[in-house]
XYZ file of C-alpha atoms in Angstrom:
457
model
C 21.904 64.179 -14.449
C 23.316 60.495 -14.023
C 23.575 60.625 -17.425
C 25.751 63.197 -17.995
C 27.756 62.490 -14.586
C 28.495 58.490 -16.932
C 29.017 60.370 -20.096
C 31.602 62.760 -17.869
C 32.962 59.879 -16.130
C 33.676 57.727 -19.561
C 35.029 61.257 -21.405
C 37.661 60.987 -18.517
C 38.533 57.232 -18.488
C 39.154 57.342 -22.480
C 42.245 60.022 -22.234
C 39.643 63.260 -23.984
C 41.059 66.177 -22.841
C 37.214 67.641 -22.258
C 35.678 66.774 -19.320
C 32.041 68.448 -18.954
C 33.510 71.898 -20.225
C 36.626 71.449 -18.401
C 39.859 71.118 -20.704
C 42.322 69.155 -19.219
C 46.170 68.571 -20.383
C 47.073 65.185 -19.905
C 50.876 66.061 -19.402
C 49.689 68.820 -16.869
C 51.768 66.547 -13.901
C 54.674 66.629 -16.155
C 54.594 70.443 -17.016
C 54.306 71.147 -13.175
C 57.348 69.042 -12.118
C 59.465 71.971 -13.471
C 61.426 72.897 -10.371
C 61.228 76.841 -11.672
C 58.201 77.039 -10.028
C 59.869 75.908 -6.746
C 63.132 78.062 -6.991
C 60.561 80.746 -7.503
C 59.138 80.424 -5.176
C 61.991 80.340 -2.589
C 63.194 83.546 -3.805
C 59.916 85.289 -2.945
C 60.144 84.412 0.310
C 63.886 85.779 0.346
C 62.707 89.072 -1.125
C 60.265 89.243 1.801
C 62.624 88.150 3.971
C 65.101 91.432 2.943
C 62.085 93.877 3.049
C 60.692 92.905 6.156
C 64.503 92.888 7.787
C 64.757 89.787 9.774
C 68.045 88.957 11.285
C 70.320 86.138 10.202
C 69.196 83.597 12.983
C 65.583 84.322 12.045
C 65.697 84.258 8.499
C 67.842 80.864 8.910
C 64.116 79.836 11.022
C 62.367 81.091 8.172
C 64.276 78.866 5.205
C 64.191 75.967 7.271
C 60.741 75.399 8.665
C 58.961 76.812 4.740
C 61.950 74.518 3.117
C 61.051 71.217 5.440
C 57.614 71.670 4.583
C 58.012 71.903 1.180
C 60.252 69.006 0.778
C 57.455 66.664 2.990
C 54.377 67.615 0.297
C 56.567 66.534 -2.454
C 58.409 63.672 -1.161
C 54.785 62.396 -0.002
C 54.214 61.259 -3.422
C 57.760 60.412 -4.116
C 59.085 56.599 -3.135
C 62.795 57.822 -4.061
C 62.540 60.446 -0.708
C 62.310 59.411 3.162
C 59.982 61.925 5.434
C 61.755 64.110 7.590
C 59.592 62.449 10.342
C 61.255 60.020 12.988
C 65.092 61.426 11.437
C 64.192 64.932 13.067
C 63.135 62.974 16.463
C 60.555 65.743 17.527
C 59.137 65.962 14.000
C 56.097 63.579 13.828
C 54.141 62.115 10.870
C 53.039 64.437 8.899
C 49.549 64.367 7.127
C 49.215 61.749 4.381
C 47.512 62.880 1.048
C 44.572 60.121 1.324
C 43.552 61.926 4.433
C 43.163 65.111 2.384
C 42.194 64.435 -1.038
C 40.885 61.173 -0.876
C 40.649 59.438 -4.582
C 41.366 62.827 -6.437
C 45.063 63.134 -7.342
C 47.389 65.235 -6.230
C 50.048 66.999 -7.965
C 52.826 66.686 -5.363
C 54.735 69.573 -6.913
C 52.148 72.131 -6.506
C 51.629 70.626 -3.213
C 54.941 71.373 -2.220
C 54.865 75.031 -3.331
C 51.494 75.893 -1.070
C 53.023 73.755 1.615
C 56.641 76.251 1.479
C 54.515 79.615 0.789
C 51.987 78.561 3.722
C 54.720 78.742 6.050
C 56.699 81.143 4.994
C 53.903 83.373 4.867
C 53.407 82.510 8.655
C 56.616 83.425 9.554
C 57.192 86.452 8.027
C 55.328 90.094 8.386
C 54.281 90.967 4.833
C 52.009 88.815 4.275
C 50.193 90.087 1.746
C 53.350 90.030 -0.699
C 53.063 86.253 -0.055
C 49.554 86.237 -0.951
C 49.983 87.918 -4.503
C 52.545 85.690 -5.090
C 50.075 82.634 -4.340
C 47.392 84.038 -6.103
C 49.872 84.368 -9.458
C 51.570 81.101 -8.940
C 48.097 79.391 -8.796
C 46.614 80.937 -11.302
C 49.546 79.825 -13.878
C 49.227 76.120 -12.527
C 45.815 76.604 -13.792
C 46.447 78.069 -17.010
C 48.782 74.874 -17.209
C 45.085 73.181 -17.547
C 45.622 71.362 -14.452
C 42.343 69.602 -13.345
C 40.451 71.917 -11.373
C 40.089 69.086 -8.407
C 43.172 68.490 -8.464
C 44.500 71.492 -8.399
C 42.387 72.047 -5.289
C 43.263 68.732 -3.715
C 47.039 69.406 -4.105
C 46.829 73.225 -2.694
C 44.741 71.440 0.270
C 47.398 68.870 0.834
C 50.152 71.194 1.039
C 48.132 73.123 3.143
C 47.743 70.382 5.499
C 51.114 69.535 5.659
C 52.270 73.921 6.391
C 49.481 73.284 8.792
C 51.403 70.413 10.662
C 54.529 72.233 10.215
C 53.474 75.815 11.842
C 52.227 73.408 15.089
C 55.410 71.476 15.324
C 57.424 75.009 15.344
C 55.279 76.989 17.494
C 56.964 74.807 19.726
C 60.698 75.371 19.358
C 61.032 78.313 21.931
C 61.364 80.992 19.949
C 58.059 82.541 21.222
C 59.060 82.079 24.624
C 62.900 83.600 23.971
C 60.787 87.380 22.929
C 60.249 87.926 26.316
C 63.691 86.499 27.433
C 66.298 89.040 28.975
C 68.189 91.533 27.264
C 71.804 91.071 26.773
C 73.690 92.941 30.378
C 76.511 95.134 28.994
C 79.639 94.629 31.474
C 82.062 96.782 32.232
C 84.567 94.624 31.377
C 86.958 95.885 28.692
C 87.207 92.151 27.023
C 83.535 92.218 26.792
C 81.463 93.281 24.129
C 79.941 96.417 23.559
C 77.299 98.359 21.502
C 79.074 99.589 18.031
C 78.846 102.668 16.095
C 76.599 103.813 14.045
C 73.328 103.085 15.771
C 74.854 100.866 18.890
C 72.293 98.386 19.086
C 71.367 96.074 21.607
C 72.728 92.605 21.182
C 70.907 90.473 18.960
C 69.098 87.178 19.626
C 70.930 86.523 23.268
C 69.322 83.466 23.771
C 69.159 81.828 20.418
C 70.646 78.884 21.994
C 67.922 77.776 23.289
C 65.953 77.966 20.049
C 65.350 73.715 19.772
C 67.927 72.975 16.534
C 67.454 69.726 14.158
C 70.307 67.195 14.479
C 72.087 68.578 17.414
C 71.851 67.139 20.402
C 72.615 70.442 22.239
C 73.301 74.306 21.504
C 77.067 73.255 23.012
C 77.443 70.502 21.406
C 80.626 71.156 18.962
C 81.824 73.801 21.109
C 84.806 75.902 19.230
C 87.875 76.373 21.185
C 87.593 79.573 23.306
C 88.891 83.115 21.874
C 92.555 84.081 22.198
C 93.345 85.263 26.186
C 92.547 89.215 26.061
C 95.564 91.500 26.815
C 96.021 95.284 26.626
C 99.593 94.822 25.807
C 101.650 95.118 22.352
C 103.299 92.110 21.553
C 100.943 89.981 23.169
C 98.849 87.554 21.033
C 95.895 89.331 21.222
C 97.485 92.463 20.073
C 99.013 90.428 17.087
C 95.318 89.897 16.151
C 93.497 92.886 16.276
C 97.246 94.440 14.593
C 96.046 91.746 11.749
C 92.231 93.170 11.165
C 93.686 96.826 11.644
C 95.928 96.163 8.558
C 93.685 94.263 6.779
C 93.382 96.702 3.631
C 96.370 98.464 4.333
C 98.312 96.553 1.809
C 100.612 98.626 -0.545
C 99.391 96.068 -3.317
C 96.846 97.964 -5.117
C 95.287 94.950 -6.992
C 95.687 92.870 -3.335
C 93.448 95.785 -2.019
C 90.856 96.048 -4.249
C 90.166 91.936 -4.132
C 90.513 91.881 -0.532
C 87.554 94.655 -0.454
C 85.810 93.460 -3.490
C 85.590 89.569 -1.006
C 84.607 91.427 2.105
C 81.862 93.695 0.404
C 80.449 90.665 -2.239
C 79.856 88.666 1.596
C 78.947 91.310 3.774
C 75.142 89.672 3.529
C 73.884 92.617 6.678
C 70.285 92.744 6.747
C 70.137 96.184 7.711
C 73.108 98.709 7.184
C 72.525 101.847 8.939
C 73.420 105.853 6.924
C 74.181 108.744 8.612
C 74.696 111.749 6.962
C 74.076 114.721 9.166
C 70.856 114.590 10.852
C 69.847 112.236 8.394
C 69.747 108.306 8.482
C 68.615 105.802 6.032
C 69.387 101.915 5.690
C 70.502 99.794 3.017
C 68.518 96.538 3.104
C 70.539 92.976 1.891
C 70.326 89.334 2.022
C 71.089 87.450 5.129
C 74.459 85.074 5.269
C 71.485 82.217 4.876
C 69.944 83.923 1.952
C 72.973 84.173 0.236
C 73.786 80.224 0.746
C 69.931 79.205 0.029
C 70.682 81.163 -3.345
C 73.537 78.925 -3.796
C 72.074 76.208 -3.657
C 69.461 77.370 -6.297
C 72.410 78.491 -8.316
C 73.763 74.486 -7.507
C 70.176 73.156 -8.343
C 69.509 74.972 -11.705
C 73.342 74.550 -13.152
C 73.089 70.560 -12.756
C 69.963 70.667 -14.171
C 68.374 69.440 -11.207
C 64.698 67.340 -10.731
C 62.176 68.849 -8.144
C 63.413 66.041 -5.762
C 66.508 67.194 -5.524
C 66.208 70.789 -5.678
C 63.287 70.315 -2.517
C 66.348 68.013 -1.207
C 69.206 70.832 -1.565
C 66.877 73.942 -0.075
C 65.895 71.540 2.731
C 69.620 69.986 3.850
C 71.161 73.750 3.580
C 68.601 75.449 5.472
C 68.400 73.191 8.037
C 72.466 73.160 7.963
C 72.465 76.884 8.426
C 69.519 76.983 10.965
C 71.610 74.486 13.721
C 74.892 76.258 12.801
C 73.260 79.773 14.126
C 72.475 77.693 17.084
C 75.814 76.821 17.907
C 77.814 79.448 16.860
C 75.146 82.061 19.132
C 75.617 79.766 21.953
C 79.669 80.311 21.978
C 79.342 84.369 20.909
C 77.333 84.926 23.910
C 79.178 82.561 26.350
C 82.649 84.305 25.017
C 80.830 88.111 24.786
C 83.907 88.492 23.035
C 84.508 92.427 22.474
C 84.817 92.967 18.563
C 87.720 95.021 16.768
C 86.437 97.974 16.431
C 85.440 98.820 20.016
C 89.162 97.951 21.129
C 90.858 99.366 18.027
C 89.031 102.851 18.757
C 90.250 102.757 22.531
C 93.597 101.503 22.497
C 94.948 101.806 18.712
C 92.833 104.897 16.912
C 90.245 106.046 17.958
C 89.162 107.182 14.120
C 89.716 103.633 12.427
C 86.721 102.317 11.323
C 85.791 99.282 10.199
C 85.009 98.608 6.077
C 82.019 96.909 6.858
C 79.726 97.827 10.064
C 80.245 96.031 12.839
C 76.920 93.545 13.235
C 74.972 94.151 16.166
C 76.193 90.941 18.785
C 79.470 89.362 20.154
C 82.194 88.483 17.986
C 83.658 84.833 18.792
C 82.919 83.009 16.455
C 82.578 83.935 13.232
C 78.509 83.134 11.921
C 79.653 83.311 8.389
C 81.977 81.240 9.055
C 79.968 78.633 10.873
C 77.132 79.112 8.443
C 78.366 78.869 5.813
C 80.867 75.967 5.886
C 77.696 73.865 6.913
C 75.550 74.515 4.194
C 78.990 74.401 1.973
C 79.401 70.477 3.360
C 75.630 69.351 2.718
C 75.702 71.045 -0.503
C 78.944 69.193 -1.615
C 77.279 66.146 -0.497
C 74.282 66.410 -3.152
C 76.276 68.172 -5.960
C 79.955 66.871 -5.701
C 83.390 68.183 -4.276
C 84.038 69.688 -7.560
C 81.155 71.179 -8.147
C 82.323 74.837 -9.738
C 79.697 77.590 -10.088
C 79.499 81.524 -10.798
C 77.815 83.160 -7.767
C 75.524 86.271 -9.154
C 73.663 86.504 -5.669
C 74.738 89.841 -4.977
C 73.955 91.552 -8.695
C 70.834 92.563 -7.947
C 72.478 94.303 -4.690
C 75.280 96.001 -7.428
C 78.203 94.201 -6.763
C 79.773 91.895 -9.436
C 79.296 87.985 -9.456
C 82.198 86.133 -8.380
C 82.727 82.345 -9.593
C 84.271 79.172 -7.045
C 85.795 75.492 -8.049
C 83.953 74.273 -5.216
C 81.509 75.479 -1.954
C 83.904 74.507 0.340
C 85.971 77.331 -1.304
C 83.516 79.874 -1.631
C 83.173 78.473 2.633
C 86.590 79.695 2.925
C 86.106 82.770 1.101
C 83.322 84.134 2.645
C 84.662 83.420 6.160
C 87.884 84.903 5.452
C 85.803 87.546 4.265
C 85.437 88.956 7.730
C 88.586 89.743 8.472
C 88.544 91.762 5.756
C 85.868 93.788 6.415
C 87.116 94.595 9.912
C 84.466 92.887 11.949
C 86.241 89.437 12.801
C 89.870 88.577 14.994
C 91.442 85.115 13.013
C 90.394 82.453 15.773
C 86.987 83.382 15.255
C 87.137 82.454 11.428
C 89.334 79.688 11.982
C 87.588 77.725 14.682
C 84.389 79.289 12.942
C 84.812 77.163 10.053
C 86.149 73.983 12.014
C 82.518 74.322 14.467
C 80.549 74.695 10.918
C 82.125 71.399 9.196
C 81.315 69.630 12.574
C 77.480 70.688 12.344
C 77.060 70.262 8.991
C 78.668 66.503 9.072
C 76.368 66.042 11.931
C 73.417 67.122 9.953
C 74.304 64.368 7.199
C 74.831 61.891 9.589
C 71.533 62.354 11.307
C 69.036 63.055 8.054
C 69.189 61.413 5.076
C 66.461 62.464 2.767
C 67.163 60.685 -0.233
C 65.754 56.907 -0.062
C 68.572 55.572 -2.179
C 71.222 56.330 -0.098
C 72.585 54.784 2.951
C 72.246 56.658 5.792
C 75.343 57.176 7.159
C 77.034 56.632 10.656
């Protein structure tokens, strides 16, 4: 037996590609660095994401905790990326691979897959569509002819680091906030209320107190306030919800159609409710975060991009968007701004409705607007200003792609998108977008993953 354990040993050392039975592809690190099997990942986890029905400040808890851990496996054996660790202050140093694998190596990429399914599978309900997922994914690293200890060794590191991950978020409050209270409907008329069709409770009242990443507090870029409510025409407030009324009510037929062709291409609501008699059924979609961490894949796989940077792009914009549904839920619920179509149907007609539903919480400000101008600004800083692209996110939901010069533009698109649809006054998109440029400049000047680069001020 010591023998054959030399002979094994020597087959190994001189670059044979069998190793007592085992055949082994000596460009098997190379062959998994294809950042395919990442992006592929990532979308699973969307598509689990839409089926299981999570709301937009959850699923933004989902990318960002299963994209952080990710990007730590990978960058672990990658000099040219800085750990997350010590630049998120209550992240702490995560496992090292040494402590896992010992003197087997690791293939950091496959690492970094188990690490972002691991958590993602923790986070979400359906597990078991996770699990398939691993079981094919793994299977076609090993087809790849990837060593068997290493393979094993890398799926344990990346375990190790999910593992470190789930423990640091179990303790971000958002166990706690389930038992929380309910949001308290007022009875007054500037308020808001439950909408039509299924008048929901108001979502996620207390995500505000979920801890965020680079902000220093839920309140910390604080929009202005809402436009002073008033009952009476003429009055600013009337001008607004006059400007939302007549939204679509242009005689310009080709002005109409694009206006509901933006609204419907960014209406990103996890769960649109049908009524049709005394029957209902729902229309399941991406989340506003969904449809910017499928930008950035869209970003990632036109410029061609390296596993390092596509880990870097899904981890910058879901973090991005996971503090900007921390701010902007900590202004709609101090505001409880009443949305357009509860005062259009008591004081303007009381058959309008809006062309997208109304989303189940306060309307001041604007979360695609927030959202999405923060993952907009990190992903300009990793791609360029000028970084043009053809958004198909929405195809597989029926509705044609649409193609931007820049994010910042599709930013502006999508948040103008709201007043469109009906569901969104102008101040909220405005200072909306203004609050989301603040958190996601924040973001960069707080976490710099990219070793290379000076971390800014």
């Amino acid at each position: 037996m010591k023998i054959l354990s030399r002979i094994c040993s020597l087959l190994v050392l001189t670059g044979l590609f069998l190793s007592c039975g085992e055949e082994v592809n000596p460009n098997f690190q190379e062959e998994v660095a294809q950042p395919e099997f990442y992006h592929r990942s990532v979308k699973k986890l969307t598509d689990v994401i839409v089926h299981d029905i999570f709301s937009p400040p959850q699923a933004g808890r989902i990318y960002a905790y299963s994209s952080i851990a990710g990007y730590e496996a990978f960058a672990a054996g990658d000099p040219g990326l800085n750990t997350l660790a010590g630049q998120i202050p209550h992240l702490q140093p995560l496992p090292q691979p040494a402590d896992v694998s010992g003197d087997v190596e690791i293939a950091y990429p496959i690492a970094a897959v188990a690490a972002q399914l691991k958590v993602g599978k923790s986070l979400i309900f359906s597990e078991e569509k996770i699990e398939a997922f691993e079981d094919e994914i793994f299977k076609e690293f090993a087809a790849i002819k990837v060593p068997a200890a290493t393979l094993q060794a890398s799926i344990d590191y990346g375990h190790a680091v999910a593992d470190h991950v789930i423990k640091w978020y179990d303790g971000d409050t958002y166990k706690q906030s389930r038992t929380f209270p309910k949001y308290s409907i007022s009875a007054d008329p500037s308020k808001w209320q439950p909408t039509p069709p299924d008048y929901m409770d108001g979502i996620e009242p207390s995500w505000s107190k979920i801890r965020p990443f680079a902000l220093d507090r839920s309140d910390q870029f604080k929009p202005l306030p809402p436009t002073k409510y008033s009952e009476e025409k003429g009055s600013d407030w009337w001008t607004e919800v006059e400007e939302v009324y007549n939204a679509l009510k242009t005689e310009d037929d080709s002005e109409r159609e694009e206006r509901t062709a933006i609204a419907q291409f960014w209406d990103c609501n996890p769960y649109v409710s049908h009524h049709v008699g005394h029957v209902m059924f729902a229309t399941k979609k991406i989340t506003p975060g969904g449809h910017w961490i499928n930008i950035a894949a869209i970003a990632a796989r036109k410029a061609g991009a390296d596993f390092k940077t596509t880990t870097h792009a899904y981890a910058m914009t879901s973090m991005a968007m996971h503090d900007g549904f921390i701010s902007c839920w900590d202004e709609k619920y101090r505001s409880s701004l009443v949305r357009p179509e509860t005062f259009i149907n008591r004081h303007l007609d009381e058959d309008w409705r809006p062309l997208l539903q109304t989303p189940p919480f306060p309307e001041h400000t604007s979360g695609h607007s927030v959202v999405s101008r923060a993952c907009a600004v990190v992903l300009t800083d990793i791609f360029g200003d000028d970084f043009a692209f053809t958004d198909d996110s929405e195809v597989e939901y029926d509705l044609p792609e649409r193609s931007y010069n820049s994010f910042l533009e599709a930013s502006e698109e999508a948040a103008l998108s709201r007043l469109y649809g009906g569901i969104h006054y102008r101040p909220a998109i405005d200072y909306g977008v203004t609050q989301g440029e603040a958190v996601g400049k924040h973001l960069l000047s707080r976490v710099q993953p990219r070793a290379n680069l000076t971390k800014k001020k």
